[in-house]
């Protein structure tokens, strides 16, 4: 595995590789790697000749400075995990490499309604930060395929809006879960043992919903699921909504979309967890 820290060196390396007519798969991450990330790497290894994983904790997508500070970091462990997974290249840039003009000079992307609902309103500026960092990565790497997790459903819709200009295909990979059902996340490392056990109740509530949603109307199902999650010790639902899985517009009755996703953000202690399920 080759480790790059400089954008220009990586860009040149990939330019040479591309002459061999190979396909490049790219997996952007913020490190503290777990099996969810590795499932994306494995998919990319299956689909492409060369797989690149980036590790960069992007400051511009954190609207809360304390959250950025507390974000788990484990570079040595991450490199070992990527080596074991047979990843070809890891890109670990500094902030100067990603934001050469400084972090105060972000591009403004038109993300439409996506930044005005759910994660967009709960975390002002978050998706502009995500769009900026991924755009910069796509500019440097120009991958054939970009691998993203369904766990961050709204983020996938945001990145679909911007990836087109690089002719990069987006591949969405299913959420990998712990045996308890809890969606794997770097943030789970901040939960204590009891919280981690309790956090499984979020996925359980969503899986119950997936099986029973047709039995009641949408508002009743929504109320029931929020009540269930809020009954978990220390848990507080930030939002729980049903969206058209294609347009990602919030819906209020089951007939408003042919494919429906339920998305939620839950605070458990001081850790904010995301999860979602497709209902049909
Ligand atoms: P992050 O490091 O949290 O920014 O995540 C990097 C990528 O991994 C994103 O595309 C996430 O959606 C994806 N990802 C995170 N957790 C999981 C999971 N449990 N299963 C599948 N993909 C995931």
GROMACS .gro file of C-alpha atoms and ligand atoms in nm:
model
  303
    1UNK     CA    1   0.000   0.000   0.000
    2UNK     CA    2   0.132   0.345  -0.088
    3UNK     CA    3   0.066   0.642   0.140
    4UNK     CA    4   0.038   0.988  -0.017
    5UNK     CA    5   0.023   1.315   0.171
    6UNK     CA    6   0.070   1.556  -0.120
    7UNK     CA    7  -0.209   1.613  -0.373
    8UNK     CA    8   0.027   1.682  -0.662
    9UNK     CA    9   0.225   1.361  -0.612
   10UNK     CA   10  -0.095   1.157  -0.597
   11UNK     CA   11  -0.236   1.332  -0.905
   12UNK     CA   12   0.084   1.255  -1.102
   13UNK     CA   13   0.093   0.894  -0.982
   14UNK     CA   14  -0.268   0.841  -1.092
   15UNK     CA   15  -0.201   1.015  -1.425
   16UNK     CA   16   0.068   0.753  -1.496
   17UNK     CA   17  -0.159   0.468  -1.385
   18UNK     CA   18  -0.444   0.591  -1.602
   19UNK     CA   19  -0.225   0.544  -1.911
   20UNK     CA   20  -0.250   0.170  -1.835
   21UNK     CA   21  -0.629   0.205  -1.888
   22UNK     CA   22  -0.714   0.103  -1.536
   23UNK     CA   23  -1.026   0.197  -1.340
   24UNK     CA   24  -0.995   0.380  -1.010
   25UNK     CA   25  -1.232   0.343  -0.714
   26UNK     CA   26  -1.232   0.604  -0.438
   27UNK     CA   27  -1.354   0.572  -0.078
   28UNK     CA   28  -1.349   0.901   0.118
   29UNK     CA   29  -1.342   0.862   0.498
   30UNK     CA   30  -1.265   1.057   0.812
   31UNK     CA   31  -1.068   0.766   0.959
   32UNK     CA   32  -1.130   0.576   1.285
   33UNK     CA   33  -1.203   0.296   1.043
   34UNK     CA   34  -1.448   0.013   1.111
   35UNK     CA   35  -1.604  -0.269   0.912
   36UNK     CA   36  -1.857  -0.031   0.754
   37UNK     CA   37  -1.570   0.155   0.584
   38UNK     CA   38  -1.404  -0.174   0.492
   39UNK     CA   39  -1.721  -0.293   0.317
   40UNK     CA   40  -1.681   0.007   0.083
   41UNK     CA   41  -1.312  -0.073   0.026
   42UNK     CA   42  -1.397  -0.437  -0.052
   43UNK     CA   43  -1.664  -0.334  -0.303
   44UNK     CA   44  -1.419  -0.098  -0.471
   45UNK     CA   45  -1.149  -0.369  -0.483
   46UNK     CA   46  -1.401  -0.601  -0.653
   47UNK     CA   47  -1.506  -0.339  -0.909
   48UNK     CA   48  -1.175  -0.163  -0.994
   49UNK     CA   49  -0.808  -0.217  -1.071
   50UNK     CA   50  -0.699   0.037  -0.811
   51UNK     CA   51  -0.861   0.150  -0.486
   52UNK     CA   52  -0.783   0.471  -0.300
   53UNK     CA   53  -0.903   0.550   0.048
   54UNK     CA   54  -0.869   0.900   0.190
   55UNK     CA   55  -0.842   0.976   0.559
   56UNK     CA   56  -0.914   1.338   0.637
   57UNK     CA   57  -1.118   1.484   0.923
   58UNK     CA   58  -1.269   1.775   0.734
   59UNK     CA   59  -1.304   2.080   0.962
   60UNK     CA   60  -1.548   2.263   0.731
   61UNK     CA   61  -1.821   2.002   0.773
   62UNK     CA   62  -1.827   2.038   1.153
   63UNK     CA   63  -2.065   2.308   1.268
   64UNK     CA   64  -1.970   2.234   1.630
   65UNK     CA   65  -1.603   2.288   1.726
   66UNK     CA   66  -1.633   2.047   2.021
   67UNK     CA   67  -1.758   1.771   1.791
   68UNK     CA   68  -1.451   1.823   1.567
   69UNK     CA   69  -1.221   1.815   1.866
   70UNK     CA   70  -1.380   1.495   2.003
   71UNK     CA   71  -1.389   1.316   1.668
   72UNK     CA   72  -1.198   0.985   1.714
   73UNK     CA   73  -0.859   0.963   1.541
   74UNK     CA   74  -0.636   0.658   1.504
   75UNK     CA   75  -0.401   0.693   1.206
   76UNK     CA   76  -0.169   0.401   1.291
   77UNK     CA   77  -0.461   0.165   1.346
   78UNK     CA   78  -0.627   0.288   1.025
   79UNK     CA   79  -0.317   0.220   0.814
   80UNK     CA   80  -0.294  -0.134   0.955
   81UNK     CA   81  -0.663  -0.196   0.879
   82UNK     CA   82  -0.624  -0.068   0.521
   83UNK     CA   83  -0.311  -0.283   0.465
   84UNK     CA   84  -0.497  -0.591   0.587
   85UNK     CA   85  -0.789  -0.505   0.357
   86UNK     CA   86  -0.545  -0.487   0.058
   87UNK     CA   87  -0.624  -0.124  -0.018
   88UNK     CA   88  -0.381   0.003  -0.286
   89UNK     CA   89  -0.341   0.369  -0.195
   90UNK     CA   90  -0.419   0.586   0.107
   91UNK     CA   91  -0.434   0.963   0.080
   92UNK     CA   92  -0.382   1.152   0.407
   93UNK     CA   93  -0.362   1.519   0.316
   94UNK     CA   94  -0.304   1.818   0.539
   95UNK     CA   95  -0.560   2.099   0.546
   96UNK     CA   96  -0.324   2.312   0.330
   97UNK     CA   97  -0.346   2.046   0.056
   98UNK     CA   98  -0.725   2.039   0.062
   99UNK     CA   99  -0.790   2.410   0.107
  100UNK     CA  100  -0.494   2.583  -0.063
  101UNK     CA  101  -0.684   2.916  -0.060
  102UNK     CA  102  -0.778   2.873   0.308
  103UNK     CA  103  -1.092   2.741   0.474
  104UNK     CA  104  -1.257   3.082   0.464
  105UNK     CA  105  -1.290   3.061   0.085
  106UNK     CA  106  -1.537   2.776   0.032
  107UNK     CA  107  -1.721   2.735  -0.298
  108UNK     CA  108  -2.096   2.775  -0.268
  109UNK     CA  109  -2.276   2.475  -0.419
  110UNK     CA  110  -2.641   2.482  -0.516
  111UNK     CA  111  -2.773   2.190  -0.312
  112UNK     CA  112  -3.140   2.291  -0.340
  113UNK     CA  113  -3.376   2.165  -0.071
  114UNK     CA  114  -3.116   1.913   0.052
  115UNK     CA  115  -2.943   2.166   0.274
  116UNK     CA  116  -3.270   2.307   0.404
  117UNK     CA  117  -3.402   1.990   0.570
  118UNK     CA  118  -3.296   1.734   0.837
  119UNK     CA  119  -2.913   1.715   0.855
  120UNK     CA  120  -2.907   2.038   0.654
  121UNK     CA  121  -3.099   2.235   0.919
  122UNK     CA  122  -2.961   2.047   1.221
  123UNK     CA  123  -2.604   2.115   1.105
  124UNK     CA  124  -2.591   2.449   0.921
  125UNK     CA  125  -2.308   2.458   0.664
  126UNK     CA  126  -2.238   2.085   0.702
  127UNK     CA  127  -2.327   1.985   0.346
  128UNK     CA  128  -2.139   2.280   0.192
  129UNK     CA  129  -1.832   2.151   0.380
  130UNK     CA  130  -1.894   1.796   0.256
  131UNK     CA  131  -1.946   1.916  -0.102
  132UNK     CA  132  -1.626   2.123  -0.091
  133UNK     CA  133  -1.405   1.848   0.042
  134UNK     CA  134  -1.538   1.578  -0.190
  135UNK     CA  135  -1.518   1.813  -0.490
  136UNK     CA  136  -1.153   1.876  -0.407
  137UNK     CA  137  -1.087   1.501  -0.378
  138UNK     CA  138  -1.260   1.436  -0.711
  139UNK     CA  139  -1.052   1.710  -0.872
  140UNK     CA  140  -0.728   1.549  -0.747
  141UNK     CA  141  -0.819   1.182  -0.795
  142UNK     CA  142  -1.074   1.180  -1.082
  143UNK     CA  143  -1.197   0.834  -0.989
  144UNK     CA  144  -1.420   0.625  -1.213
  145UNK     CA  145  -1.630   0.529  -0.913
  146UNK     CA  146  -1.702   0.692  -0.577
  147UNK     CA  147  -1.811   0.460  -0.294
  148UNK     CA  148  -2.053   0.594  -0.034
  149UNK     CA  149  -2.249   0.438   0.251
  150UNK     CA  150  -2.629   0.431   0.262
  151UNK     CA  151  -2.595   0.513   0.632
  152UNK     CA  152  -2.546   0.878   0.532
  153UNK     CA  153  -2.844   0.879   0.299
  154UNK     CA  154  -2.883   1.256   0.265
  155UNK     CA  155  -2.509   1.292   0.201
  156UNK     CA  156  -2.539   1.050  -0.092
  157UNK     CA  157  -2.810   1.269  -0.247
  158UNK     CA  158  -2.591   1.579  -0.194
  159UNK     CA  159  -2.288   1.420  -0.359
  160UNK     CA  160  -2.498   1.297  -0.653
  161UNK     CA  161  -2.561   1.664  -0.725
  162UNK     CA  162  -2.191   1.743  -0.761
  163UNK     CA  163  -2.024   1.420  -0.884
  164UNK     CA  164  -2.172   1.449  -1.234
  165UNK     CA  165  -1.924   1.710  -1.349
  166UNK     CA  166  -1.635   1.464  -1.301
  167UNK     CA  167  -1.821   1.182  -1.475
  168UNK     CA  168  -1.778   0.978  -1.160
  169UNK     CA  169  -2.025   0.699  -1.098
  170UNK     CA  170  -2.160   0.679  -0.743
  171UNK     CA  171  -2.188   0.334  -0.587
  172UNK     CA  172  -2.401   0.321  -0.271
  173UNK     CA  173  -2.318   0.039  -0.028
  174UNK     CA  174  -2.559  -0.099   0.234
  175UNK     CA  175  -2.520  -0.004   0.600
  176UNK     CA  176  -2.306  -0.253   0.788
  177UNK     CA  177  -2.435  -0.324   1.138
  178UNK     CA  178  -2.304  -0.476   1.459
  179UNK     CA  179  -2.457  -0.809   1.567
  180UNK     CA  180  -2.700  -0.607   1.784
  181UNK     CA  181  -2.821  -0.415   1.477
  182UNK     CA  182  -2.645  -0.089   1.572
  183UNK     CA  183  -2.520   0.085   1.254
  184UNK     CA  184  -2.140   0.090   1.262
  185UNK     CA  185  -2.003   0.441   1.302
  186UNK     CA  186  -1.677   0.602   1.413
  187UNK     CA  187  -1.887   0.791   1.667
  188UNK     CA  188  -1.984   0.461   1.839
  189UNK     CA  189  -1.633   0.467   1.992
  190UNK     CA  190  -1.751   0.756   2.208
  191UNK     CA  191  -2.034   0.551   2.362
  192UNK     CA  192  -1.970   0.371   2.691
  193UNK     CA  193  -2.061   0.002   2.723
  194UNK     CA  194  -2.414   0.063   2.853
  195UNK     CA  195  -2.487   0.334   2.596
  196UNK     CA  196  -2.363   0.109   2.317
  197UNK     CA  197  -2.597  -0.169   2.428
  198UNK     CA  198  -2.887   0.075   2.453
  199UNK     CA  199  -2.807   0.232   2.115
  200UNK     CA  200  -2.908  -0.096   1.949
  201UNK     CA  201  -3.266   0.006   2.035
  202UNK     CA  202  -3.252   0.266   1.755
  203UNK     CA  203  -3.195   0.002   1.486
  204UNK     CA  204  -3.449  -0.230   1.652
  205UNK     CA  205  -3.713   0.044   1.631
  206UNK     CA  206  -3.633   0.103   1.263
  207UNK     CA  207  -3.642  -0.267   1.183
  208UNK     CA  208  -3.980  -0.296   1.360
  209UNK     CA  209  -4.099  -0.008   1.144
  210UNK     CA  210  -3.972  -0.181   0.831
  211UNK     CA  211  -4.192  -0.481   0.909
  212UNK     CA  212  -4.504  -0.303   1.039
  213UNK     CA  213  -4.528   0.032   0.857
  214UNK     CA  214  -4.829  -0.069   0.647
  215UNK     CA  215  -5.038  -0.141   0.957
  216UNK     CA  216  -5.099   0.226   1.047
  217UNK     CA  217  -5.095   0.566   0.879
  218UNK     CA  218  -4.768   0.760   0.854
  219UNK     CA  219  -4.825   1.009   1.141
  220UNK     CA  220  -4.915   0.725   1.383
  221UNK     CA  221  -4.613   0.520   1.280
  222UNK     CA  222  -4.389   0.824   1.315
  223UNK     CA  223  -4.523   0.904   1.662
  224UNK     CA  224  -4.488   0.540   1.771
  225UNK     CA  225  -4.127   0.513   1.648
  226UNK     CA  226  -4.019   0.843   1.808
  227UNK     CA  227  -4.181   0.734   2.135
  228UNK     CA  228  -3.997   0.400   2.120
  229UNK     CA  229  -3.658   0.562   2.056
  230UNK     CA  230  -3.710   0.832   2.318
  231UNK     CA  231  -3.780   0.553   2.571
  232UNK     CA  232  -3.419   0.434   2.536
  233UNK     CA  233  -3.221   0.566   2.839
  234UNK     CA  234  -3.037   0.893   2.752
  235UNK     CA  235  -3.181   0.896   2.398
  236UNK     CA  236  -3.348   1.199   2.240
  237UNK     CA  237  -3.469   1.202   1.879
  238UNK     CA  238  -3.338   1.507   1.696
  239UNK     CA  239  -3.554   1.425   1.391
  240UNK     CA  240  -3.729   1.123   1.245
  241UNK     CA  241  -3.892   1.166   0.907
  242UNK     CA  242  -4.009   0.970   0.606
  243UNK     CA  243  -3.875   1.080   0.268
  244UNK     CA  244  -3.921   0.994  -0.095
  245UNK     CA  245  -3.601   0.790  -0.136
  246UNK     CA  246  -3.535   0.935  -0.483
  247UNK     CA  247  -3.613   1.308  -0.446
  248UNK     CA  248  -3.540   1.311  -0.071
  249UNK     CA  249  -3.848   1.529  -0.008
  250UNK     CA  250  -4.026   1.473   0.324
  251UNK     CA  251  -4.361   1.296   0.282
  252UNK     CA  252  -4.666   1.290   0.511
  253UNK     CA  253  -4.859   0.990   0.380
  254UNK     CA  254  -4.756   0.652   0.245
  255UNK     CA  255  -4.899   0.717  -0.103
  256UNK     CA  256  -4.672   1.015  -0.173
  257UNK     CA  257  -4.373   0.808  -0.283
  258UNK     CA  258  -4.312   0.471  -0.441
  259UNK     CA  259  -3.984   0.424  -0.255
  260UNK     CA  260  -3.973   0.543   0.106
  261UNK     CA  261  -3.680   0.587   0.344
  262UNK     CA  262  -3.713   0.660   0.714
  263UNK     CA  263  -3.421   0.871   0.836
  264UNK     CA  264  -3.338   0.961   1.192
  265UNK     CA  265  -3.078   1.142   1.403
  266UNK     CA  266  -3.068   1.056   1.771
  267UNK     CA  267  -2.867   1.203   2.055
  268UNK     CA  268  -2.751   0.942   2.301
  269UNK     CA  269  -2.572   1.116   2.585
  270UNK     CA  270  -2.354   1.363   2.395
  271UNK     CA  271  -2.312   1.143   2.085
  272UNK     CA  272  -2.528   1.208   1.779
  273UNK     CA  273  -2.610   0.893   1.582
  274UNK     CA  274  -2.763   0.862   1.234
  275UNK     CA  275  -2.954   0.568   1.093
  276UNK     CA  276  -3.211   0.496   0.823
  277UNK     CA  277  -3.409   0.214   0.665
  278UNK     CA  278  -3.571   0.171   0.328
  279UNK     CA  279  -3.930   0.061   0.384
  280UNK     CA  280  -3.994  -0.091   0.043
  281LIG     P1  281  -1.711   0.873   0.759
  281LIG     O1  282  -1.574   0.827   0.789
  281LIG     O2  283  -1.806   0.859   0.873
  281LIG     O3  284  -1.716   1.007   0.691
  281LIG     O4  285  -1.768   0.769   0.650
  281LIG     C1  286  -1.702   0.746   0.529
  281LIG     C2  287  -1.791   0.666   0.438
  281LIG     O5  288  -1.822   0.540   0.500
  281LIG     C3  289  -1.926   0.735   0.410
  281LIG     O6  290  -1.962   0.716   0.274
  281LIG     C4  291  -2.020   0.663   0.504
  281LIG     O7  292  -2.154   0.665   0.462
  281LIG     C5  293  -1.962   0.523   0.500
  281LIG     N1  294  -2.003   0.447   0.618
  281LIG     C6  295  -1.996   0.488   0.747
  281LIG     N2  296  -2.050   0.394   0.829
  281LIG     C7  297  -2.093   0.293   0.749
  281LIG     C8  298  -2.158   0.168   0.773
  281LIG     N3  299  -2.191   0.129   0.896
  281LIG     N4  300  -2.186   0.089   0.666
  281LIG     C9  301  -2.154   0.128   0.541
  281LIG     N5  302  -2.093   0.245   0.512
  281LIG    C10  303  -2.063   0.327   0.613
   0.00000   0.00000   0.00000
